[in-house]
Tab-separated table of C-alpha atoms in Angstrom:
chain	number	residue	atom	x	y	z
C	3	MET	CA	-187.179	178.578	-58.356
C	4	LEU	CA	-189.131	181.696	-59.274
C	5	ARG	CA	-188.813	185.029	-57.524
C	6	LEU	CA	-191.321	187.828	-57.975
C	7	ARG	CA	-189.949	191.293	-58.713
C	8	VAL	CA	-193.177	193.137	-57.886
C	9	ARG	CA	-191.588	195.402	-55.266
C	10	GLU	CA	-188.615	196.414	-57.396
C	11	VAL	CA	-190.670	197.126	-60.510
C	12	ALA	CA	-193.388	198.957	-58.592
C	13	GLU	CA	-190.920	201.187	-56.760
C	14	ALA	CA	-189.056	201.940	-59.989
C	15	LYS	CA	-192.386	203.076	-61.471
C	16	GLY	CA	-193.162	205.260	-58.437
C	17	PHE	CA	-195.724	202.981	-56.789
C	18	ASN	CA	-195.917	202.082	-53.128
C	19	GLN	CA	-198.052	199.269	-51.713
C	20	SER	CA	-201.172	201.414	-51.351
C	21	SER	CA	-201.036	202.994	-54.780
C	22	LEU	CA	-200.371	199.649	-56.461
C	23	ALA	CA	-203.312	198.054	-54.635
C	24	ARG	CA	-205.613	200.884	-55.776
C	25	GLU	CA	-204.382	200.939	-59.373
C	26	SER	CA	-204.500	197.159	-59.831
C	27	GLY	CA	-207.729	196.546	-57.901
C	28	ILE	CA	-205.950	193.943	-55.768
C	29	GLY	CA	-206.348	193.891	-52.001
C	30	PHE	CA	-203.753	195.734	-49.963
C	31	SER	CA	-202.946	192.600	-47.947
C	32	THR	CA	-202.111	190.707	-51.149
C	33	VAL	CA	-199.835	193.471	-52.404
C	34	LYS	CA	-198.187	193.712	-48.987
C	35	ARG	CA	-197.538	189.957	-49.028
C	36	LEU	CA	-195.965	190.159	-52.503
C	37	PHE	CA	-193.692	193.011	-51.410
C	38	ARG	CA	-192.563	191.150	-48.274
C	39	ASP	CA	-192.226	187.610	-49.622
C	40	PRO	CA	-191.131	187.478	-53.273
C	41	TYR	CA	-190.863	183.678	-53.180
C	42	ARG	CA	-194.484	183.063	-52.220
C	43	GLU	CA	-196.764	181.634	-54.887
C	44	THR	CA	-199.532	183.765	-56.329
C	45	SER	CA	-202.030	183.381	-59.129
C	46	MET	CA	-201.427	184.392	-62.706
C	47	SER	CA	-204.518	186.611	-62.618
C	48	VAL	CA	-202.986	188.652	-59.772
C	49	LEU	CA	-199.734	189.012	-61.700
C	50	GLU	CA	-201.631	190.009	-64.842
C	51	ARG	CA	-203.491	192.764	-62.987
C	52	ILE	CA	-200.289	194.059	-61.408
C	53	ALA	CA	-198.462	194.011	-64.751
C	54	LYS	CA	-201.305	195.951	-66.354
C	55	ALA	CA	-201.305	198.531	-63.538
C	56	LEU	CA	-197.536	198.965	-63.890
C	57	ASN	CA	-197.701	198.965	-67.699
C	58	VAL	CA	-195.117	196.176	-67.983
C	59	SER	CA	-195.065	192.636	-69.284
C	60	ILE	CA	-195.857	189.893	-66.795
C	61	HIS	CA	-192.394	188.552	-67.649
C	62	ASP	CA	-190.875	191.663	-66.079
C	63	LEU	CA	-192.347	190.617	-62.734
C	64	ILE	CA	-190.788	187.144	-62.645
C	65	GLU	CA	-187.161	186.166	-62.209
C	66	GLU	CA	-185.795	182.644	-62.314
C	67	ILE	CA	-183.310	181.880	-59.547
C	68	PRO	CA	-181.140	178.753	-59.819
C	69	ASP	CA	-181.901	176.398	-56.920
C	70	ASP	CA	-178.223	176.053	-56.040
C	71	THR	CA	-177.923	179.766	-55.127
C	72	LEU	CA	-180.310	179.532	-52.188
């Protein structure tokens, strides 16, 4: 299972939900959803825009969680 690390990476880079939405050009409601529910699916284009805004690799935003740990 994949888990998104958007919140952790954004906060480490000094971004909150509002500033990340502005910088990435993604709607606030989408960013809010990604912060609240890291297991929810999202499109690669959204992740690409967030990665670019945070100046990280898209791989830094994704973590693989073994299914047996849930």
